[in-house]
Amino acid sequence: MTRAYSVALMLFVLMFGALFAATSHAWADDGDTAAADRTETSATSPENEPAGLSVLVTPVARQSVDHRVTATGTVAAWREMPIGAEISGLAVIAVDADEGDRVKKGQRLAKLNDALLKAQLAQQKAAIAEAEAALANSQSDLDRANRMSKGILSEQTKDERATLVKTNAAKLDAAKAQLDQLQAQLDQTEILSPTDAVVADRSITLGQVVSSGNELFRLIRDGRLEVAARIAEADLAAVQPGQTVSVIGPSGGRYEGKIRLVAERVDEATRLGTAYVALPPGTPLKMGMFARVEIETGSQVAIAVPQKALVWRDGKAGAFVVEEDGRVVFTPVTITRQAGDAVEISQGLELGQRIVVNGAGLLSDGDRVRAKLAAAGEAEGITP
């Protein structure tokens, strides 16, 4: 009996140990699961979520926006004058002006060979002297005939002498007219500038035989240049003659100009008008150069944001608005116009909203950010 009791006691101890081990393992599993749940909950709570990218923000506000019309155009002459020969068949013996030269009114540009004309002029002067002598002789004969007593010379003879006087007088007039013509042709052998100008082009060369009407030089009257600026029809009403404008050349140099004329006609195909901007004397811009024109047309108080605050998503312009929870929302906007570094907005943003002005290009809709208010000068395009 003692042996049977010992065996039963041993079996009881073994069963109790197995039950205790199983229970302890279950408690350990429950504890691990609870700890994991607590860890996951803590990791996903808003308080422990990483804050994200640091960005500069600025509040949306109304600003004084300068309105500016921007246009492009080509530098051209205020008045171009083609200069040609008025006489044909003569060779060029001197060229006195070249491209870029400034010339005065009456200054010689070129000289044609005048040797033949000078010889003809001398001959014509001799012919005039001969005609004058013939007229004088015939007039003397007529005077003597008129002084003679009646009956000595017939009336027919007197009439013949009177007719000869008239004929010789007509020949003298014709000779003088021929002399004037030759003198005019001689004058035409000197190609002169009709006004103060700058030589824009020279097509004449030494030895060239000119023809009447052929262009030899092209002059810019008074050396004045202007820009024919092409302006959108919507902006034409704000552009007026006399306005001072900025002209920007291909190299970036800025020059002050003044609107001389706004054309009445708008191109039906391009819907562009033309404003002619007079350039100051001595400008380094040349004919044919590309130029940009900026015309300040006033200012207006409107909602404006820095240009760098705008980003493009799916072809639409917008800004990232920072919400109260620190997340950003892409908000499409309607752009009215650009004024320097600022952009005028007509729709999409409300006063007081905070928008990202630095780092917007790195953001996506819904990102969490650490927002810092931009200091003066950091939010370019906004004028307090």
Short mmCIF file of C-alpha atoms in Angstrom, two decimals:
data_model
loop_
_atom_site.label_atom_id
_atom_site.label_comp_id
_atom_site.label_asym_id
_atom_site.label_seq_id
_atom_site.Cartn_x
_atom_site.Cartn_y
_atom_site.Cartn_z
CA MET A 1 0.00 0.00 0.00
CA THR A 2 2.85 2.30 0.72
CA ARG A 3 4.16 1.68 -2.81
CA ALA A 4 0.79 2.48 -4.42
CA TYR A 5 0.55 5.70 -2.44
CA SER A 6 3.96 6.84 -3.59
CA VAL A 7 3.12 6.28 -7.25
CA ALA A 8 -0.12 8.26 -6.97
CA LEU A 9 1.64 11.15 -5.27
CA MET A 10 4.24 11.30 -8.04
CA LEU A 11 1.58 11.40 -10.80
CA PHE A 12 -0.20 14.24 -9.02
CA VAL A 13 2.98 16.31 -8.81
CA LEU A 14 3.72 15.80 -12.51
CA MET A 15 0.19 16.84 -13.58
CA PHE A 16 0.28 19.93 -11.37
CA GLY A 17 3.66 21.00 -12.84
CA ALA A 18 2.43 20.65 -16.43
CA LEU A 19 -0.69 22.70 -15.70
CA PHE A 20 1.38 25.46 -14.06
CA ALA A 21 3.77 25.64 -17.02
CA ALA A 22 0.92 25.96 -19.54
CA THR A 23 -0.77 28.70 -17.54
CA SER A 24 2.45 30.70 -17.20
CA HIS A 25 3.10 30.54 -20.97
CA ALA A 26 -0.40 31.87 -21.72
CA TRP A 27 0.08 34.75 -19.30
CA ALA A 28 3.39 35.58 -20.99
CA ASP A 29 1.75 35.59 -24.46
CA ASP A 30 -1.01 37.90 -23.26
CA GLY A 31 1.56 40.26 -21.77
CA ASP A 32 3.60 40.38 -24.96
CA THR A 33 0.49 41.06 -27.06
CA ALA A 34 -0.61 43.87 -24.78
CA ALA A 35 2.85 45.40 -24.84
CA ALA A 36 2.92 45.21 -28.64
CA ASP A 37 -0.51 46.82 -28.82
CA ARG A 38 0.64 49.60 -26.53
CA THR A 39 3.77 50.13 -28.64
CA GLU A 40 1.78 50.27 -31.92
CA THR A 41 -0.76 52.65 -30.47
CA SER A 42 1.98 54.91 -29.17
CA ALA A 43 3.79 54.87 -32.52
CA THR A 44 0.70 55.80 -34.51
CA SER A 45 -0.62 58.52 -32.25
CA PRO A 46 -0.54 62.11 -33.68
CA GLU A 47 1.56 63.26 -30.76
CA ASN A 48 4.42 60.91 -31.70
CA GLU A 49 4.21 61.23 -35.55
CA PRO A 50 7.32 62.91 -37.13
CA ALA A 51 6.67 66.62 -37.87
CA GLY A 52 8.15 66.56 -41.39
CA LEU A 53 9.90 69.21 -43.53
CA SER A 54 10.61 72.66 -42.13
CA VAL A 55 9.11 75.37 -44.36
CA LEU A 56 8.69 79.14 -44.38
CA VAL A 57 5.13 80.43 -44.54
CA THR A 58 3.50 83.81 -45.01
CA PRO A 59 -0.11 84.86 -44.43
CA VAL A 60 -2.28 85.70 -47.42
CA ALA A 61 -2.90 89.46 -47.38
CA ARG A 62 -3.87 92.34 -49.60
CA GLN A 63 -0.91 94.21 -51.04
CA SER A 64 -0.30 97.20 -53.28
CA VAL A 65 0.52 95.60 -56.62
CA ASP A 66 2.22 97.55 -59.40
CA HIS A 67 0.56 96.87 -62.72
CA ARG A 68 3.05 96.39 -65.51
CA VAL A 69 2.55 95.71 -69.20
CA THR A 70 5.33 93.64 -70.71
CA ALA A 71 5.87 93.42 -74.46
CA THR A 72 8.55 92.46 -76.94
CA GLY A 73 9.58 94.09 -80.17
CA THR A 74 12.31 94.90 -82.65
CA VAL A 75 14.57 97.94 -82.75
CA ALA A 76 13.96 99.95 -85.93
CA ALA A 77 14.71 103.38 -87.36
CA TRP A 78 12.33 106.22 -86.56
CA ARG A 79 12.57 107.26 -90.21
CA GLU A 80 14.61 105.44 -92.84
CA MET A 81 15.70 107.28 -95.97
CA PRO A 82 17.00 105.45 -99.04
CA ILE A 83 19.55 107.58 -100.92
CA GLY A 84 20.12 106.90 -104.61
CA ALA A 85 21.69 108.45 -107.69
CA GLU A 86 19.70 110.89 -109.80
CA ILE A 87 21.92 110.38 -112.82
CA SER A 88 22.94 107.27 -114.75
CA GLY A 89 26.07 106.01 -116.44
CA LEU A 90 28.70 107.57 -114.19
CA ALA A 91 31.32 105.72 -112.16
CA VAL A 92 31.90 106.16 -108.43
CA ILE A 93 35.26 107.83 -107.77
CA ALA A 94 34.94 108.46 -104.00
CA VAL A 95 32.99 107.02 -101.06
CA ASP A 96 33.02 109.38 -98.07
CA ALA A 97 30.67 107.65 -95.60
CA ASP A 98 30.31 104.14 -94.23
CA GLU A 99 27.86 102.22 -92.06
CA GLY A 100 27.53 103.69 -88.58
CA ASP A 101 28.86 107.13 -89.53
CA ARG A 102 27.01 110.18 -88.27
CA VAL A 103 26.59 112.73 -91.05
CA LYS A 104 25.33 116.30 -91.19
CA LYS A 105 22.83 117.85 -93.57
CA GLY A 106 24.57 118.60 -96.88
CA GLN A 107 27.59 116.42 -96.10
CA ARG A 108 28.97 114.53 -99.10
CA LEU A 109 28.45 110.78 -99.00
CA ALA A 110 29.98 109.86 -102.37
CA LYS A 111 31.33 111.41 -105.59
CA LEU A 112 30.66 110.35 -109.20
CA ASN A 113 32.98 110.95 -112.15
CA ASP A 114 32.15 114.42 -113.47
CA ALA A 115 34.90 114.89 -116.09
CA LEU A 116 32.60 114.48 -119.10
CA LEU A 117 29.97 116.78 -117.63
CA LYS A 118 32.56 119.47 -116.91
CA ALA A 119 33.73 119.31 -120.55
CA GLN A 120 30.16 119.56 -121.78
CA LEU A 121 29.58 122.47 -119.44
CA ALA A 122 32.57 124.33 -120.86
CA GLN A 123 31.35 123.74 -124.41
CA GLN A 124 27.94 125.01 -123.49
CA LYS A 125 29.36 128.18 -122.00
CA ALA A 126 31.16 128.77 -125.30
CA ALA A 127 27.93 128.17 -127.18
CA ILE A 128 26.21 130.75 -125.01
CA ALA A 129 28.91 133.30 -125.74
CA GLU A 130 28.47 132.63 -129.46
CA ALA A 131 24.69 132.98 -129.18
CA GLU A 132 25.06 136.24 -127.29
CA ALA A 133 27.34 137.63 -130.02
CA ALA A 134 24.93 136.60 -132.75
CA LEU A 135 22.06 138.23 -130.90
CA ALA A 136 24.05 141.42 -130.41
CA ASN A 137 24.93 141.62 -134.12
CA SER A 138 21.39 141.01 -135.27
CA GLN A 139 20.07 143.58 -132.80
CA SER A 140 22.61 146.12 -134.08
CA ASP A 141 21.55 145.51 -137.69
CA LEU A 142 17.91 145.98 -136.75
CA ASP A 143 18.67 149.21 -134.90
CA ARG A 144 20.50 150.65 -137.95
CA ALA A 145 17.66 149.69 -140.25
CA ASN A 146 15.16 151.46 -138.02
CA ARG A 147 17.28 154.64 -138.05
CA MET A 148 17.49 154.82 -141.86
CA SER A 149 15.16 157.12 -143.74
CA LYS A 150 12.07 155.67 -145.19
CA GLY A 151 12.63 154.23 -148.63
CA ILE A 152 16.26 153.29 -148.20
CA LEU A 153 15.43 149.77 -146.91
CA SER A 154 12.31 147.92 -147.72
CA GLU A 155 9.90 146.92 -145.01
CA GLN A 156 10.58 143.29 -145.86
CA THR A 157 14.27 143.71 -145.03
CA LYS A 158 13.41 145.33 -141.74
CA ASP A 159 11.04 142.47 -140.89
CA GLU A 160 13.71 139.91 -141.72
CA ARG A 161 16.20 141.63 -139.42
CA ALA A 162 13.62 141.76 -136.61
CA THR A 163 12.90 138.05 -137.08
CA LEU A 164 16.62 137.26 -136.91
CA VAL A 165 16.87 139.11 -133.59
CA LYS A 166 14.04 137.01 -132.16
CA THR A 167 15.62 133.80 -133.49
CA ASN A 168 19.02 134.59 -131.98
CA ALA A 169 17.38 135.51 -128.66
CA ALA A 170 15.57 132.15 -128.62
CA LYS A 171 18.83 130.33 -129.38
CA LEU A 172 20.49 132.14 -126.49
CA ASP A 173 17.68 131.15 -124.11
CA ALA A 174 17.96 127.52 -125.24
CA ALA A 175 21.73 127.56 -124.72
CA LYS A 176 21.31 128.95 -121.23
CA ALA A 177 18.71 126.29 -120.41
CA GLN A 178 21.11 123.62 -121.62
CA LEU A 179 23.79 125.12 -119.39
CA ASP A 180 21.44 124.96 -116.39
CA GLN A 181 20.69 121.31 -117.15
CA LEU A 182 24.37 120.43 -117.36
CA GLN A 183 25.04 122.31 -114.13
CA ALA A 184 22.26 120.35 -112.40
CA GLN A 185 23.73 117.08 -113.67
CA LEU A 186 27.13 118.17 -112.44
CA ASP A 187 25.65 118.88 -109.01
CA GLN A 188 24.14 115.39 -109.00
CA THR A 189 27.59 113.83 -109.19
CA GLU A 190 27.90 114.63 -105.48
CA ILE A 191 25.67 112.39 -103.33
CA LEU A 192 24.72 114.53 -100.31
CA SER A 193 22.90 113.78 -97.06
CA PRO A 194 19.52 115.58 -97.04
CA THR A 195 19.48 115.80 -93.22
CA ASP A 196 21.41 114.96 -90.08
CA ALA A 197 21.48 111.19 -89.97
CA VAL A 198 23.30 107.96 -89.23
CA VAL A 199 24.34 105.71 -92.10
CA ALA A 200 22.51 102.42 -91.62
CA ASP A 201 23.63 100.73 -94.83
CA ARG A 202 26.06 101.37 -97.71
CA SER A 203 25.69 99.47 -100.97
CA ILE A 204 27.93 101.69 -103.14
CA THR A 205 31.51 100.70 -104.06
CA LEU A 206 34.40 102.41 -105.82
CA GLY A 207 34.28 102.02 -109.58
CA GLN A 208 30.61 101.08 -109.62
CA VAL A 209 28.65 102.58 -112.52
CA VAL A 210 25.42 103.84 -111.03
CA SER A 211 21.93 103.89 -112.47
CA SER A 212 19.24 106.39 -111.67
CA GLY A 213 17.03 105.18 -108.83
CA ASN A 214 19.43 102.56 -107.47
CA GLU A 215 19.82 102.73 -103.68
CA LEU A 216 23.36 103.67 -102.66
CA PHE A 217 22.90 104.44 -98.95
CA ARG A 218 20.21 104.00 -96.31
CA LEU A 219 20.09 106.63 -93.58
CA ILE A 220 18.42 106.82 -90.16
CA ARG A 221 16.98 110.29 -89.92
CA ASP A 222 18.53 112.20 -87.00
CA GLY A 223 19.97 108.87 -85.83
CA ARG A 224 16.74 108.20 -83.93
CA LEU A 225 15.80 104.61 -83.13
CA GLU A 226 12.62 103.17 -81.68
CA VAL A 227 11.15 99.84 -80.62
CA ALA A 228 8.02 98.59 -82.34
CA ALA A 229 6.58 96.80 -79.29
CA ARG A 230 3.81 94.23 -79.82
CA ILE A 231 1.20 94.55 -77.05
CA ALA A 232 -1.74 92.29 -76.22
CA GLU A 233 -5.07 93.88 -77.07
CA ALA A 234 -6.25 93.59 -73.45
CA ASP A 235 -3.38 95.87 -72.33
CA LEU A 236 -3.67 98.52 -75.05
CA ALA A 237 -6.12 100.70 -73.11
CA ALA A 238 -3.49 101.25 -70.39
CA VAL A 239 -0.80 102.32 -72.85
CA GLN A 240 -0.70 105.99 -73.85
CA PRO A 241 1.69 108.23 -75.85
CA GLY A 242 4.12 110.07 -73.60
CA GLN A 243 4.46 107.30 -71.01
CA THR A 244 8.01 106.61 -69.83
CA VAL A 245 8.98 102.95 -70.19
CA SER A 246 11.94 100.65 -69.59
CA VAL A 247 13.57 99.00 -72.59
CA ILE A 248 15.69 95.90 -71.93
CA GLY A 249 18.20 94.91 -74.59
CA PRO A 250 19.51 91.42 -75.48
CA SER A 251 22.41 91.78 -73.02
CA GLY A 252 20.13 92.83 -70.16
CA GLY A 253 20.93 96.54 -70.24
CA ARG A 254 18.04 98.83 -69.34
CA TYR A 255 17.30 102.09 -71.12
CA GLU A 256 14.60 104.69 -70.62
CA GLY A 257 12.27 105.23 -73.55
CA LYS A 258 9.05 107.10 -74.22
CA ILE A 259 5.98 105.96 -76.10
CA ARG A 260 5.78 108.05 -79.27
CA LEU A 261 2.68 106.54 -80.84
CA VAL A 262 0.16 103.75 -80.31
CA ALA A 263 -1.07 102.36 -83.61
CA GLU A 264 -4.81 102.38 -84.17
CA ARG A 265 -4.86 98.99 -85.88
CA VAL A 266 -4.77 95.59 -84.10
CA ASP A 267 -3.58 92.56 -86.04
CA GLU A 268 -6.61 90.33 -86.59
CA ALA A 269 -4.54 87.15 -86.61
CA THR A 270 -2.36 87.73 -83.53
CA ARG A 271 -4.66 90.13 -81.63
CA LEU A 272 -1.63 92.32 -80.96
CA GLY A 273 -1.30 96.07 -81.30
CA THR A 274 1.86 98.11 -81.76
CA ALA A 275 3.32 100.85 -79.58
CA TYR A 276 6.32 102.77 -80.91
CA VAL A 277 8.83 103.51 -78.15
CA ALA A 278 11.36 106.25 -78.91
CA LEU A 279 14.87 105.48 -77.67
CA PRO A 280 17.24 108.13 -76.29
CA PRO A 281 20.12 109.38 -78.47
CA GLY A 282 23.31 107.36 -78.22
CA THR A 283 21.66 104.11 -77.17
CA PRO A 284 23.87 101.09 -77.95
CA LEU A 285 20.92 99.17 -79.35
CA LYS A 286 21.07 98.47 -83.08
CA MET A 287 18.46 98.11 -85.79
CA GLY A 288 17.02 94.61 -85.90
CA MET A 289 17.84 93.78 -82.28
CA PHE A 290 15.28 92.09 -80.03
CA ALA A 291 14.11 94.17 -77.07
CA ARG A 292 11.70 93.80 -74.17
CA VAL A 293 9.55 96.71 -73.01
CA GLU A 294 8.11 97.18 -69.51
CA ILE A 295 5.39 99.79 -69.03
CA GLU A 296 4.25 100.75 -65.52
CA THR A 297 0.53 101.51 -65.72
CA GLY A 298 -0.28 102.18 -62.04
CA SER A 299 -0.96 100.16 -58.88
CA GLN A 300 -3.91 98.44 -57.21
CA VAL A 301 -4.56 96.83 -53.81
CA ALA A 302 -5.23 93.12 -54.31
CA ILE A 303 -4.41 89.67 -52.94
CA ALA A 304 -0.86 88.89 -54.00
CA VAL A 305 1.57 86.10 -53.14
CA PRO A 306 5.27 85.60 -53.82
CA GLN A 307 5.89 84.00 -57.19
CA LYS A 308 7.98 81.22 -55.60
CA ALA A 309 4.97 80.18 -53.48
CA LEU A 310 3.23 78.90 -56.61
CA VAL A 311 3.64 75.33 -57.80
CA TRP A 312 2.09 73.51 -60.73
CA ARG A 313 0.13 70.28 -60.43
CA ASP A 314 -1.53 68.68 -63.47
CA GLY A 315 -1.19 71.90 -65.42
CA LYS A 316 -2.80 74.05 -62.71
CA ALA A 317 -1.14 76.72 -60.60
CA GLY A 318 -1.67 76.58 -56.86
CA ALA A 319 -0.20 77.08 -53.41
CA PHE A 320 0.22 74.81 -50.39
CA VAL A 321 -1.97 76.03 -47.51
CA VAL A 322 -0.86 74.93 -44.01
CA GLU A 323 -3.84 73.66 -41.98
CA GLU A 324 -4.22 73.81 -38.17
CA ASP A 325 -2.97 70.22 -37.78
CA GLY A 326 0.29 71.06 -39.58
CA ARG A 327 -0.61 69.32 -42.82
CA VAL A 328 -0.49 71.05 -46.21
CA VAL A 329 -3.28 71.13 -48.77
CA PHE A 330 -2.65 71.99 -52.42
CA THR A 331 -5.07 74.78 -53.35
CA PRO A 332 -5.52 75.77 -57.04
CA VAL A 333 -5.52 79.52 -57.70
CA THR A 334 -6.48 81.87 -60.54
CA ILE A 335 -3.67 84.21 -61.56
CA THR A 336 -4.65 87.71 -62.68
CA ARG A 337 -1.20 89.06 -63.56
CA GLN A 338 2.41 89.03 -62.49
CA ALA A 339 4.03 92.15 -61.08
CA GLY A 340 7.75 91.63 -60.53
CA ASP A 341 8.25 88.88 -57.93
CA ALA A 342 4.61 89.01 -56.84
CA VAL A 343 1.60 87.37 -58.45
CA GLU A 344 -1.89 88.82 -58.16
CA ILE A 345 -4.50 86.18 -57.30
CA SER A 346 -8.21 86.60 -58.01
CA GLN A 347 -9.54 83.22 -56.76
CA GLY A 348 -8.44 80.29 -54.61
CA LEU A 349 -6.96 81.86 -51.47
CA GLU A 350 -8.52 83.58 -48.48
CA LEU A 351 -7.11 86.35 -46.32
CA GLY A 352 -5.15 85.04 -43.34
CA GLN A 353 -4.38 81.59 -44.74
CA ARG A 354 -0.78 80.51 -44.30
CA ILE A 355 0.93 79.45 -47.51
CA VAL A 356 4.33 77.85 -48.00
CA VAL A 357 6.83 80.21 -49.64
CA ASN A 358 10.03 78.20 -49.29
CA GLY A 359 10.17 74.48 -50.03
CA ALA A 360 6.77 74.23 -51.71
CA GLY A 361 8.22 72.29 -54.63
CA LEU A 362 9.22 69.43 -52.31
CA LEU A 363 5.76 68.92 -50.83
CA SER A 364 2.84 66.66 -51.64
CA ASP A 365 -0.78 67.05 -50.67
CA GLY A 366 -1.27 65.98 -47.04
CA ASP A 367 2.37 66.22 -45.93
CA ARG A 368 2.99 67.31 -42.35
CA VAL A 369 5.36 70.29 -42.01
CA ARG A 370 7.03 72.41 -39.37
CA ALA A 371 5.92 75.94 -40.29
CA LYS A 372 8.00 79.01 -39.55
CA LEU A 373 6.77 82.52 -40.33
CA ALA A 374 8.95 84.12 -43.01
CA ALA A 375 10.80 87.21 -41.86
CA ALA A 376 10.81 90.46 -43.85
CA GLY A 377 12.69 89.91 -47.08
CA GLU A 378 12.41 86.11 -46.97
CA ALA A 379 9.00 86.12 -48.68
CA GLU A 380 10.07 87.79 -51.92
CA GLY A 381 7.39 89.60 -53.85
CA ILE A 382 5.43 90.83 -50.84
CA THR A 383 5.67 94.50 -49.96
CA PRO A 384 4.41 95.29 -46.44
#
